[in-house]
Short mmCIF file of C-alpha atoms in Angstrom, two decimals:
data_model
loop_
_atom_site.label_atom_id
_atom_site.label_comp_id
_atom_site.label_asym_id
_atom_site.label_seq_id
_atom_site.Cartn_x
_atom_site.Cartn_y
_atom_site.Cartn_z
CA UNK A 1 180.82 -12.34 -186.70
CA UNK A 2 180.57 -13.82 -183.18
CA UNK A 3 177.51 -15.42 -181.64
CA UNK A 4 176.58 -12.34 -179.59
CA UNK A 5 176.42 -10.09 -182.66
CA UNK A 6 174.34 -12.65 -184.56
CA UNK A 7 171.93 -12.98 -181.63
CA UNK A 8 171.51 -9.20 -181.44
CA UNK A 9 170.73 -9.01 -185.16
CA UNK A 10 168.17 -11.82 -184.82
CA UNK A 11 166.46 -10.02 -181.94
CA UNK A 12 166.23 -6.82 -183.98
CA UNK A 13 164.75 -8.70 -186.94
CA UNK A 14 162.23 -10.47 -184.72
CA UNK A 15 161.18 -7.20 -183.08
CA UNK A 16 160.78 -5.57 -186.49
CA UNK A 17 158.69 -8.49 -187.76
CA UNK A 18 156.47 -8.41 -184.68
CA UNK A 19 155.82 -4.71 -185.04
CA UNK A 20 155.07 -5.08 -188.74
CA UNK A 21 152.60 -7.89 -188.08
CA UNK A 22 150.88 -5.92 -185.32
CA UNK A 23 150.54 -2.91 -187.58
CA UNK A 24 149.07 -5.07 -190.36
CA UNK A 25 146.66 -6.74 -187.99
CA UNK A 26 145.22 -3.46 -186.79
CA UNK A 27 145.36 -1.95 -190.29
CA UNK A 28 146.45 1.44 -189.05
CA UNK A 29 146.04 3.92 -191.93
CA UNK A 30 149.34 5.71 -192.24
CA UNK A 31 147.67 8.49 -194.19
CA UNK A 32 146.09 9.88 -191.04
CA UNK A 33 148.93 9.30 -188.58
CA UNK A 34 152.18 11.02 -187.88
CA UNK A 35 155.30 9.01 -187.25
CA UNK A 36 155.16 9.75 -183.52
CA UNK A 37 151.56 8.50 -183.22
CA UNK A 38 152.39 5.40 -185.22
CA UNK A 39 155.34 4.64 -182.97
CA UNK A 40 153.22 5.17 -179.85
CA UNK A 41 150.47 2.84 -181.07
CA UNK A 42 152.93 0.14 -182.10
CA UNK A 43 154.60 0.33 -178.69
CA UNK A 44 151.22 0.01 -176.97
CA UNK A 45 150.18 -2.96 -179.08
CA UNK A 46 153.53 -4.64 -178.47
CA UNK A 47 153.35 -3.95 -174.73
CA UNK A 48 156.71 -2.11 -174.87
CA UNK A 49 156.57 -0.05 -171.66
CA UNK A 50 160.20 1.10 -171.92
CA UNK A 51 159.66 2.53 -175.40
CA UNK A 52 156.53 4.35 -174.21
CA UNK A 53 158.44 5.92 -171.35
CA UNK A 54 161.04 7.13 -173.84
CA UNK A 55 158.20 8.74 -175.86
CA UNK A 56 156.83 10.57 -172.82
CA UNK A 57 158.71 13.69 -173.84
CA UNK A 58 156.77 13.83 -177.12
CA UNK A 59 153.39 14.95 -175.76
CA UNK A 60 151.91 15.43 -179.24
CA UNK A 61 152.11 11.69 -179.91
CA UNK A 62 149.53 11.11 -177.15
CA UNK A 63 147.11 13.81 -178.35
CA UNK A 64 146.67 12.51 -181.89
CA UNK A 65 144.10 9.91 -182.96
CA UNK A 66 143.87 7.33 -185.72
CA UNK A 67 141.09 6.95 -188.30
CA UNK A 68 138.79 5.41 -185.66
CA UNK A 69 139.26 8.35 -183.34
CA UNK A 70 141.36 6.23 -181.00
CA UNK A 71 144.00 8.01 -178.95
CA UNK A 72 146.93 6.09 -177.46
CA UNK A 73 144.92 6.31 -174.23
CA UNK A 74 142.09 4.27 -175.77
CA UNK A 75 144.48 1.69 -177.19
CA UNK A 76 146.19 1.32 -173.81
CA UNK A 77 142.85 0.95 -171.96
CA UNK A 78 142.11 -2.36 -173.70
CA UNK A 79 145.59 -3.86 -173.27
CA UNK A 80 146.08 -6.72 -170.86
CA UNK A 81 149.45 -5.41 -169.62
CA UNK A 82 148.59 -2.86 -166.94
CA UNK A 83 151.98 -1.16 -167.20
CA UNK A 84 151.15 0.08 -170.71
CA UNK A 85 148.24 2.17 -169.41
CA UNK A 86 150.39 3.44 -166.52
CA UNK A 87 153.01 4.66 -168.97
CA UNK A 88 150.41 6.37 -171.19
CA UNK A 89 148.71 8.07 -168.23
CA UNK A 90 152.06 9.40 -167.08
CA UNK A 91 152.75 10.77 -170.55
CA UNK A 92 149.42 12.51 -171.28
CA UNK A 93 147.62 15.55 -169.98
CA UNK A 94 144.19 14.58 -171.35
CA UNK A 95 140.93 14.62 -169.35
CA UNK A 96 140.38 10.84 -169.76
CA UNK A 97 136.87 11.58 -171.12
CA UNK A 98 137.88 11.90 -174.78
CA UNK A 99 135.71 9.78 -177.06
CA UNK A 100 136.43 7.66 -180.10
CA UNK A 101 134.45 7.97 -183.33
CA UNK A 102 132.02 5.41 -181.86
CA UNK A 103 131.57 7.51 -178.73
CA UNK A 104 133.55 5.30 -176.35
CA UNK A 105 135.69 6.63 -173.52
CA UNK A 106 138.75 4.87 -172.18
CA UNK A 107 136.64 3.57 -169.28
CA UNK A 108 133.86 2.10 -171.45
CA UNK A 109 136.49 0.48 -173.69
CA UNK A 110 138.23 -1.04 -170.68
CA UNK A 111 134.89 -2.39 -169.45
CA UNK A 112 134.09 -3.91 -172.85
CA UNK A 113 137.54 -5.52 -172.90
CA UNK A 114 137.06 -6.90 -169.38
CA UNK A 115 140.20 -5.18 -168.06
CA UNK A 116 139.54 -4.88 -164.32
CA UNK A 117 142.95 -3.47 -163.41
CA UNK A 118 142.74 -0.85 -166.14
CA UNK A 119 139.33 0.22 -164.82
CA UNK A 120 140.76 0.64 -161.33
CA UNK A 121 143.67 2.64 -162.70
CA UNK A 122 141.48 4.95 -164.78
CA UNK A 123 139.14 5.57 -161.83
CA UNK A 124 142.14 6.31 -159.62
CA UNK A 125 143.32 8.91 -162.15
CA UNK A 126 139.92 10.62 -162.20
CA UNK A 127 137.98 8.97 -165.03
CA UNK A 128 134.24 9.50 -164.57
CA UNK A 129 132.10 6.35 -164.17
CA UNK A 130 129.01 8.36 -165.17
CA UNK A 131 129.78 9.17 -168.80
CA UNK A 132 127.89 6.99 -171.28
CA UNK A 133 129.06 6.08 -174.75
CA UNK A 134 127.17 7.02 -177.92
CA UNK A 135 124.91 3.98 -177.40
CA UNK A 136 123.92 5.49 -174.06
CA UNK A 137 125.58 2.66 -172.15
CA UNK A 138 127.32 3.39 -168.88
CA UNK A 139 130.57 1.66 -167.85
CA UNK A 140 128.59 -0.08 -165.08
CA UNK A 141 126.02 -1.42 -167.53
CA UNK A 142 128.79 -2.74 -169.77
CA UNK A 143 130.52 -4.38 -166.81
CA UNK A 144 127.28 -6.14 -165.82
CA UNK A 145 126.86 -7.35 -169.39
CA UNK A 146 130.39 -8.78 -169.19
CA UNK A 147 129.23 -10.68 -166.08
CA UNK A 148 132.30 -9.45 -164.18
CA UNK A 149 131.71 -9.07 -160.45
CA UNK A 150 135.12 -7.46 -159.94
CA UNK A 151 134.52 -4.81 -162.61
CA UNK A 152 131.08 -3.99 -161.19
CA UNK A 153 132.47 -3.72 -157.67
CA UNK A 154 135.37 -1.53 -158.81
CA UNK A 155 133.03 0.86 -160.63
CA UNK A 156 130.65 1.09 -157.67
CA UNK A 157 133.57 1.75 -155.34
CA UNK A 158 134.73 4.36 -157.84
CA UNK A 159 131.45 6.24 -157.59
CA UNK A 160 129.25 4.66 -160.24
CA UNK A 161 125.54 5.29 -159.66
CA UNK A 162 123.71 1.96 -159.69
CA UNK A 163 120.42 3.59 -160.76
CA UNK A 164 121.94 5.45 -163.71
CA UNK A 165 119.46 5.43 -166.59
CA UNK A 166 120.73 4.23 -169.95
CA UNK A 167 119.05 3.64 -173.30
CA UNK A 168 115.24 3.16 -173.08
CA UNK A 169 115.40 3.60 -169.30
CA UNK A 170 117.48 0.43 -169.03
CA UNK A 171 119.48 0.18 -165.82
CA UNK A 172 122.25 -2.04 -164.52
CA UNK A 173 119.73 -4.05 -162.50
CA UNK A 174 117.77 -4.84 -165.67
CA UNK A 175 120.97 -6.03 -167.33
CA UNK A 176 121.83 -8.23 -164.33
CA UNK A 177 118.35 -9.74 -164.47
CA UNK A 178 118.77 -10.44 -168.18
CA UNK A 179 122.23 -11.98 -167.80
CA UNK A 180 121.20 -14.07 -164.79
CA UNK A 181 124.09 -12.97 -162.59
CA UNK A 182 122.96 -13.67 -159.02
CA UNK A 183 126.12 -12.36 -157.32
CA UNK A 184 126.05 -9.12 -159.31
CA UNK A 185 122.33 -8.72 -158.60
CA UNK A 186 122.98 -9.00 -154.87
CA UNK A 187 125.81 -6.48 -155.17
CA UNK A 188 123.59 -3.98 -156.97
CA UNK A 189 120.77 -4.42 -154.46
CA UNK A 190 123.15 -3.85 -151.55
CA UNK A 191 124.19 -0.56 -153.13
CA UNK A 192 120.73 0.83 -153.70
CA UNK A 193 119.38 -0.66 -156.91
CA UNK A 194 115.58 -0.62 -156.93
CA UNK A 195 113.68 -3.74 -157.90
CA UNK A 196 110.68 -1.59 -158.88
CA UNK A 197 112.61 0.29 -161.59
CA UNK A 198 110.87 0.01 -164.96
CA UNK A 199 112.49 0.14 -168.37
CA UNK A 200 111.09 2.03 -171.35
CA UNK A 201 108.47 -0.69 -171.88
CA UNK A 202 107.35 -0.64 -168.27
CA UNK A 203 109.04 -3.93 -167.36
CA UNK A 204 110.65 -4.45 -163.96
CA UNK A 205 113.80 -6.50 -163.30
CA UNK A 206 111.46 -9.24 -162.08
CA UNK A 207 109.85 -9.37 -165.52
CA UNK A 208 113.23 -9.35 -167.26
CA UNK A 209 114.49 -12.26 -165.16
CA UNK A 210 111.29 -14.19 -165.86
CA UNK A 211 111.43 -13.45 -169.59
CA UNK A 212 114.97 -14.85 -169.83
CA UNK A 213 114.33 -17.82 -167.55
CA UNK A 214 116.81 -16.86 -164.83
CA UNK A 215 115.28 -18.59 -161.82
CA UNK A 216 118.07 -17.82 -159.32
CA UNK A 217 117.89 -14.08 -159.96
CA UNK A 218 114.09 -14.28 -159.97
CA UNK A 219 114.18 -15.84 -156.52
CA UNK A 220 116.44 -13.06 -155.25
CA UNK A 221 114.13 -10.35 -156.58
CA UNK A 222 111.03 -11.99 -155.14
CA UNK A 223 112.60 -12.04 -151.68
CA UNK A 224 113.66 -8.38 -151.80
CA UNK A 225 110.72 -6.20 -150.94
CA UNK A 226 107.57 -5.47 -152.91
CA UNK A 227 107.21 -7.34 -156.18
CA UNK A 228 105.39 -6.17 -159.30
CA UNK A 229 103.70 -8.96 -161.23
CA UNK A 230 102.24 -6.93 -164.09
CA UNK A 231 104.20 -4.70 -166.47
CA UNK A 232 102.72 -1.48 -167.81
CA UNK A 233 102.69 -3.11 -171.25
CA UNK A 234 100.10 -5.53 -169.91
CA UNK A 235 102.12 -8.76 -169.83
CA UNK A 236 102.25 -10.54 -166.49
CA UNK A 237 105.53 -11.80 -165.11
CA UNK A 238 104.11 -15.32 -165.20
CA UNK A 239 103.28 -14.88 -168.89
CA UNK A 240 106.88 -13.82 -169.58
CA UNK A 241 108.25 -16.71 -167.53
CA UNK A 242 106.09 -19.11 -169.51
CA UNK A 243 107.54 -17.71 -172.72
CA UNK A 244 111.06 -18.48 -171.49
CA UNK A 245 110.19 -22.17 -171.20
CA UNK A 246 111.77 -22.38 -167.74
CA UNK A 247 109.56 -24.55 -165.55
CA UNK A 248 111.47 -23.58 -162.38
CA UNK A 249 110.64 -19.90 -162.96
CA UNK A 250 106.98 -20.70 -163.50
CA UNK A 251 106.75 -22.82 -160.34
CA UNK A 252 108.63 -20.19 -158.32
CA UNK A 253 106.19 -17.47 -159.34
CA UNK A 254 103.19 -19.67 -158.67
CA UNK A 255 104.53 -20.51 -155.20
CA UNK A 256 104.71 -16.79 -154.45
CA UNK A 257 101.23 -15.89 -155.54
CA UNK A 258 101.38 -15.29 -159.29
CA UNK A 259 97.89 -15.66 -160.77
CA UNK A 260 97.65 -17.84 -163.90
CA UNK A 261 94.18 -16.44 -164.62
CA UNK A 262 95.26 -12.85 -165.28
CA UNK A 263 95.36 -12.10 -169.00
CA UNK A 264 97.59 -9.63 -170.80
CA UNK A 265 96.26 -6.61 -172.66
CA UNK A 266 96.18 -8.87 -175.73
CA UNK A 267 93.85 -11.24 -173.79
CA UNK A 268 96.53 -13.92 -173.61
CA UNK A 269 96.89 -16.18 -170.59
CA UNK A 270 100.07 -18.05 -169.62
CA UNK A 271 98.38 -21.28 -170.73
CA UNK A 272 98.02 -19.85 -174.24
CA UNK A 273 101.73 -19.02 -174.35
CA UNK A 274 102.75 -22.48 -173.16
CA UNK A 275 100.51 -24.18 -175.73
CA UNK A 276 101.73 -21.98 -178.58
CA UNK A 277 105.43 -22.36 -177.76
CA UNK A 278 105.17 -26.09 -177.14
CA UNK A 279 106.32 -26.09 -173.50
CA UNK A 280 104.40 -29.19 -172.51
CA UNK A 281 105.73 -29.45 -168.92
CA UNK A 282 104.62 -25.90 -168.21
CA UNK A 283 101.31 -26.64 -169.91
CA UNK A 284 100.78 -29.64 -167.62
CA UNK A 285 101.40 -27.34 -164.66
CA UNK A 286 99.00 -24.64 -165.84
CA UNK A 287 96.06 -26.79 -167.00
CA UNK A 288 94.71 -27.71 -163.54
CA UNK A 289 95.03 -24.16 -162.13
CA UNK A 290 93.71 -22.16 -165.09
CA UNK A 291 89.97 -21.66 -164.78
CA UNK A 292 87.50 -22.21 -167.59
CA UNK A 293 86.09 -18.76 -166.84
CA UNK A 294 89.45 -17.08 -167.46
CA UNK A 295 89.79 -18.94 -170.75
CA UNK A 296 86.25 -18.00 -171.75
CA UNK A 297 86.84 -14.32 -170.94
CA UNK A 298 90.05 -14.34 -172.98
CA UNK A 299 88.03 -15.29 -176.05
CA UNK A 300 90.48 -17.98 -177.11
CA UNK A 301 91.07 -21.60 -176.17
CA UNK A 302 94.58 -22.97 -175.65
CA UNK A 303 93.61 -25.45 -178.36
CA UNK A 304 93.71 -22.51 -180.79
CA UNK A 305 97.18 -21.62 -179.52
CA UNK A 306 98.53 -25.16 -179.86
CA UNK A 307 97.11 -25.47 -183.37
CA UNK A 308 98.50 -22.08 -184.37
CA UNK A 309 101.95 -22.99 -183.04
CA UNK A 310 101.88 -26.42 -184.66
CA UNK A 311 102.47 -28.09 -181.29
CA UNK A 312 101.11 -31.61 -181.71
CA UNK A 313 102.04 -32.87 -178.24
CA UNK A 314 100.40 -29.90 -176.56
CA UNK A 315 97.36 -30.34 -178.76
CA UNK A 316 97.04 -34.00 -177.80
CA UNK A 317 97.43 -33.15 -174.11
CA UNK A 318 94.68 -30.53 -174.27
CA UNK A 319 92.36 -32.92 -176.10
CA UNK A 320 93.12 -35.60 -173.52
CA UNK A 321 92.23 -33.13 -170.74
CA UNK A 322 88.86 -32.47 -172.30
CA UNK A 323 89.34 -29.15 -174.07
CA UNK A 324 86.84 -28.56 -176.86
CA UNK A 325 88.36 -28.87 -180.34
CA UNK A 326 85.42 -26.85 -181.68
CA UNK A 327 85.87 -23.87 -179.36
CA UNK A 328 85.23 -20.63 -181.22
CA UNK A 329 87.35 -17.49 -181.29
CA UNK A 330 85.88 -14.07 -180.65
CA UNK A 331 86.70 -11.00 -182.74
CA UNK A 332 89.68 -12.32 -184.69
CA UNK A 333 90.79 -10.05 -187.52
CA UNK A 334 90.02 -12.33 -190.47
CA UNK A 335 86.90 -13.83 -188.80
CA UNK A 336 88.46 -17.28 -188.32
CA UNK A 337 86.83 -19.21 -185.52
CA UNK A 338 88.19 -22.72 -185.02
CA UNK A 339 91.50 -24.37 -184.12
CA UNK A 340 91.17 -26.37 -187.33
CA UNK A 341 91.32 -23.15 -189.35
CA UNK A 342 94.70 -22.31 -187.77
CA UNK A 343 96.08 -25.74 -188.60
CA UNK A 344 94.81 -25.69 -192.19
CA UNK A 345 95.91 -22.12 -192.87
CA UNK A 346 99.39 -23.03 -191.57
CA UNK A 347 99.48 -26.06 -193.87
CA UNK A 348 99.86 -28.33 -190.85
CA UNK A 349 98.63 -31.79 -191.82
CA UNK A 350 99.54 -33.46 -188.52
CA UNK A 351 97.62 -31.02 -186.32
CA UNK A 352 94.71 -31.09 -188.76
CA UNK A 353 94.60 -34.90 -188.51
CA UNK A 354 94.62 -34.78 -184.70
CA UNK A 355 91.82 -32.22 -184.59
CA UNK A 356 89.65 -34.03 -187.12
CA UNK A 357 90.19 -37.34 -185.35
CA UNK A 358 89.03 -35.68 -182.12
CA UNK A 359 85.83 -34.48 -183.76
CA UNK A 360 86.69 -31.06 -185.15
CA UNK A 361 83.96 -29.76 -187.43
CA UNK A 362 84.78 -28.36 -190.84
CA UNK A 363 81.80 -26.02 -191.20
CA UNK A 364 82.15 -23.52 -188.34
CA UNK A 365 84.29 -20.83 -189.99
CA UNK A 366 82.79 -18.16 -192.28
CA UNK A 367 85.51 -19.06 -194.78
CA UNK A 368 85.42 -22.83 -194.66
CA UNK A 369 88.63 -24.73 -194.03
CA UNK A 370 88.18 -26.64 -197.29
CA UNK A 371 88.27 -23.34 -199.21
CA UNK A 372 91.44 -22.30 -197.37
CA UNK A 373 93.12 -25.56 -198.36
CA UNK A 374 91.95 -25.28 -201.97
CA UNK A 375 93.19 -21.71 -202.25
CA UNK A 376 96.57 -22.77 -200.84
CA UNK A 377 96.75 -25.65 -203.36
CA UNK A 378 97.21 -28.17 -200.55
CA UNK A 379 95.92 -31.38 -202.11
CA UNK A 380 96.77 -33.44 -199.03
CA UNK A 381 94.71 -31.20 -196.77
CA UNK A 382 91.84 -31.09 -199.25
CA UNK A 383 91.68 -34.89 -199.33
CA UNK A 384 91.93 -35.05 -195.55
CA UNK A 385 89.10 -32.57 -195.05
CA UNK A 386 86.90 -34.24 -197.65
CA UNK A 387 87.40 -37.62 -196.00
CA UNK A 388 86.08 -36.10 -192.75
CA UNK A 389 82.94 -34.69 -194.32
CA UNK A 390 83.98 -31.21 -195.45
CA UNK A 391 81.33 -29.68 -197.71
CA UNK A 392 82.94 -29.11 -201.10
CA UNK A 393 79.85 -27.26 -202.34
CA UNK A 394 79.97 -24.50 -199.74
CA UNK A 395 79.71 -20.77 -200.45
CA UNK A 396 81.67 -17.72 -199.29
CA UNK A 397 79.85 -14.67 -200.56
CA UNK A 398 81.68 -11.88 -198.72
CA UNK A 399 83.92 -11.05 -201.69
CA UNK A 400 81.98 -12.36 -204.69
CA UNK A 401 78.44 -13.72 -204.63
CA UNK A 402 78.43 -16.44 -207.27
CA UNK A 403 75.63 -18.78 -208.20
CA UNK A 404 78.07 -21.70 -208.26
CA UNK A 405 79.93 -23.06 -205.18
CA UNK A 406 82.94 -20.93 -204.27
CA UNK A 407 85.62 -23.60 -204.66
CA UNK A 408 85.60 -23.21 -208.44
CA UNK A 409 86.88 -19.63 -208.10
CA UNK A 410 90.05 -20.85 -206.39
CA UNK A 411 90.95 -23.64 -208.81
CA UNK A 412 89.81 -22.30 -212.18
CA UNK A 413 93.39 -22.44 -213.46
CA UNK A 414 94.36 -25.55 -211.46
CA UNK A 415 92.87 -28.45 -213.37
CA UNK A 416 94.37 -31.05 -211.03
CA UNK A 417 92.59 -29.48 -208.05
CA UNK A 418 89.38 -29.02 -210.03
CA UNK A 419 89.38 -32.67 -211.08
CA UNK A 420 89.97 -33.70 -207.47
CA UNK A 421 86.97 -31.65 -206.35
CA UNK A 422 84.73 -32.93 -209.12
CA UNK A 423 85.67 -36.51 -208.31
CA UNK A 424 84.79 -35.72 -204.70
CA UNK A 425 81.28 -34.48 -205.46
CA UNK A 426 81.59 -30.85 -206.50
CA UNK A 427 78.38 -29.76 -208.27
CA UNK A 428 78.64 -29.36 -212.02
CA UNK A 429 74.92 -28.84 -212.67
CA UNK A 430 74.58 -26.85 -215.85
CA UNK A 431 71.44 -25.10 -214.72
CA UNK A 432 73.95 -22.86 -212.97
CA UNK A 433 74.90 -21.66 -216.45
CA UNK A 434 71.44 -20.46 -217.38
CA UNK A 435 70.46 -16.83 -217.60
CA UNK A 436 67.61 -17.17 -215.08
CA UNK A 437 69.43 -16.16 -211.89
CA UNK A 438 68.83 -13.75 -209.04
CA UNK A 439 69.87 -10.10 -209.28
CA UNK A 440 73.32 -9.24 -207.87
CA UNK A 441 74.39 -12.87 -208.14
CA UNK A 442 77.30 -13.55 -210.49
CA UNK A 443 76.52 -16.24 -213.04
CA UNK A 444 79.06 -18.68 -214.39
CA UNK A 445 78.86 -17.00 -217.79
CA UNK A 446 79.62 -13.57 -216.33
CA UNK A 447 82.43 -14.97 -214.23
CA UNK A 448 84.25 -16.66 -217.12
CA UNK A 449 83.70 -13.82 -219.57
CA UNK A 450 86.51 -11.73 -218.07
CA UNK A 451 89.59 -11.65 -220.27
CA UNK A 452 91.95 -13.24 -217.73
CA UNK A 453 89.86 -16.46 -217.67
CA UNK A 454 88.80 -16.71 -221.31
CA UNK A 455 91.75 -18.93 -222.22
CA UNK A 456 90.85 -21.63 -219.66
CA UNK A 457 87.05 -21.70 -219.86
CA UNK A 458 87.05 -24.34 -222.61
CA UNK A 459 89.05 -26.83 -220.54
CA UNK A 460 86.91 -26.19 -217.46
CA UNK A 461 83.59 -26.72 -219.26
CA UNK A 462 84.94 -29.84 -220.95
CA UNK A 463 85.88 -31.19 -217.56
CA UNK A 464 82.48 -30.36 -216.07
CA UNK A 465 80.71 -32.29 -218.82
CA UNK A 466 82.21 -35.52 -217.46
CA UNK A 467 80.00 -35.16 -214.38
CA UNK A 468 76.56 -34.41 -215.88
CA UNK A 469 73.97 -36.04 -218.09
CA UNK A 470 72.47 -34.19 -221.05
CA UNK A 471 72.53 -30.42 -220.48
CA UNK A 472 72.05 -27.25 -222.42
CA UNK A 473 74.11 -24.10 -222.05
CA UNK A 474 73.13 -20.48 -222.33
CA UNK A 475 73.73 -18.41 -225.44
CA UNK A 476 76.38 -16.22 -223.78
CA UNK A 477 78.48 -19.19 -222.68
CA UNK A 478 78.11 -20.79 -226.10
CA UNK A 479 79.55 -17.66 -227.75
CA UNK A 480 82.54 -17.73 -225.40
CA UNK A 481 83.18 -21.44 -226.00
CA UNK A 482 82.96 -21.20 -229.78
CA UNK A 483 86.19 -19.21 -229.73
CA UNK A 484 88.05 -21.94 -227.82
CA UNK A 485 89.85 -24.98 -229.37
CA UNK A 486 87.83 -27.33 -227.13
CA UNK A 487 84.55 -26.30 -228.76
CA UNK A 488 84.42 -29.15 -231.27
CA UNK A 489 84.64 -31.77 -228.54
CA UNK A 490 82.22 -29.88 -226.30
CA UNK A 491 79.63 -29.47 -229.06
CA UNK A 492 79.94 -33.15 -229.91
CA UNK A 493 79.15 -34.12 -226.29
CA UNK A 494 76.27 -31.64 -226.07
CA UNK A 495 74.82 -33.04 -229.30
CA UNK A 496 74.60 -36.58 -227.92
CA UNK A 497 71.09 -37.37 -226.74
CA UNK A 498 71.20 -39.22 -224.46
CA UNK A 499 74.69 -39.79 -222.95
CA UNK A 500 75.92 -43.38 -222.65
CA UNK A 501 74.03 -45.66 -220.26
CA UNK A 502 77.24 -46.51 -218.41
CA UNK A 503 77.89 -42.84 -217.74
CA UNK A 504 74.31 -42.20 -216.63
CA UNK A 505 74.41 -45.16 -214.24
CA UNK A 506 77.53 -43.79 -212.62
CA UNK A 507 75.81 -40.43 -212.06
CA UNK A 508 72.71 -42.05 -210.54
CA UNK A 509 74.71 -44.23 -208.15
CA UNK A 510 76.87 -41.28 -207.06
CA UNK A 511 73.75 -39.16 -206.46
CA UNK A 512 72.57 -41.69 -203.87
CA UNK A 513 75.87 -41.56 -201.97
CA UNK A 514 76.71 -38.94 -199.35
CA UNK A 515 79.85 -36.88 -199.86
CA UNK A 516 81.37 -38.33 -196.71
CA UNK A 517 80.86 -41.86 -197.99
CA UNK A 518 82.16 -40.94 -201.41
CA UNK A 519 85.34 -39.40 -199.99
CA UNK A 520 86.12 -41.96 -197.30
CA UNK A 521 88.36 -44.67 -198.79
CA UNK A 522 87.64 -47.08 -195.93
CA UNK A 523 83.87 -46.77 -196.32
CA UNK A 524 84.09 -47.18 -200.08
CA UNK A 525 86.34 -50.22 -199.70
CA UNK A 526 83.77 -51.81 -197.39
CA UNK A 527 80.92 -51.17 -199.86
CA UNK A 528 79.22 -53.75 -202.11
CA UNK A 529 81.19 -52.74 -205.19
CA UNK A 530 83.87 -54.80 -206.94
CA UNK A 531 87.18 -52.97 -207.36
CA UNK A 532 86.71 -52.06 -211.04
CA UNK A 533 83.24 -50.66 -210.42
CA UNK A 534 84.43 -48.69 -207.41
CA UNK A 535 87.24 -47.20 -209.50
CA UNK A 536 84.72 -46.22 -212.14
CA UNK A 537 82.33 -44.64 -209.62
CA UNK A 538 85.14 -42.55 -208.14
CA UNK A 539 86.46 -41.45 -211.55
CA UNK A 540 89.78 -43.14 -210.85
CA UNK A 541 90.57 -42.99 -214.57
CA UNK A 542 90.46 -39.19 -214.32
CA UNK A 543 92.30 -38.81 -211.02
CA UNK A 544 95.02 -36.33 -212.02
CA UNK A 545 96.23 -35.90 -208.43
CA UNK A 546 96.61 -39.66 -208.01
CA UNK A 547 98.58 -39.75 -211.25
CA UNK A 548 100.93 -37.08 -209.90
CA UNK A 549 101.52 -39.03 -206.70
CA UNK A 550 102.31 -42.21 -208.60
CA UNK A 551 104.97 -40.55 -210.75
#
């Protein structure tokens, strides 16, 4: 065998291997394809123009589709080699508007593949630039999304309508504003695109450009005719630009008359958005030009927004600029009022510390912040709030009107939290357990008599006894306790008359101390007590939370 014969055999083997690998890569199901279709598709994928021309006599091969609904025409439309599509167009008598299973035409597929020359060729052979795919996207819209100036120009020259409405009234100009393509935007405007066109949500291209922080496109739109600064959904363009975090967009809009004191339908100002998102440079820009009246009318301070978003730097800036950390919300769904409530409910210790250090009060919300922290089992926040004077013996009677302070309801099963509260001054006065209470007020006995709490009442009462002198309990509570394993120890303590002098002294000294003093480590450390006595007064030997931290 001479060298020429060997070379020819090698070429045949290589060609066979290439075709096999192409077929495997595209996973063409042979069960739905004839041999002629399979050959045509393999030739297209391999870019074999000569083989396609030889197949031109077999018209049926170009009318059949694979399992995806793709004709040879569709496969050729996405190929880089322009000659492949030429050969297929010469071999088919189709309308060029046939769709795949996904609703794509050859033109939309070519646009998605970024094949400019194929688009020109299809348009030249009569393909319509107006037919959308099943996603209601026009070839022009797809070309804009691909950020291809040449494709957009070719489609417009081929008759594409620049104001063609796609899904949710989205047009090519909206897509250009979203993508930030300045050259394409200018091209669309020169061919009749309207800057006042609104999408399905009532947003203009100006709003889209602002929302996505595309300052160059925004500048173009501002300088082309009448601008619309408020969308029909109520959000201002400046509000959307603030949300993008692009300072250039914000400054550009302000330079051209955008009003920072116009609120959205949700009563949100741009300053609220900047504070919530943490865009501190934009916040610095908006603070001096946002009026106190606009903020008051919105019913919400930017301090609320910064606390809700957990933006410590923005929070510190607002505090530095004199914003009130105790500003109250109006008409919020769950009746919260203060920025501190947002920080505590989000479990944000850092923002809570900043607010408290700046003088935030803990008693302005109907549901006190301390109760929110207790219910969330956030020991760190509970300690922080207590150290800043939070009232542990507060009441929230909207859901259940109990004779005892509400905190106990939230930590009945959490003995670590309960011990922390008792150490911090929670009332454990046993006259709350008596039967002489007001009508419609739930007594301790009634509260603990429900079956779901019966198994823990013994431990709770035993714990409460560490914080009282001699007390008596009502008959109903006694009956409940007698069924608990802790009863022997409880009855032994109740039978002691009086309690130890050391214990009574501790109670008397604590009764003369304010809760703020009792819960402030620095104040206690500066007091006239030696370390051992201070530990005894603060129930350090029963500090379950401290024990957990030391493990």
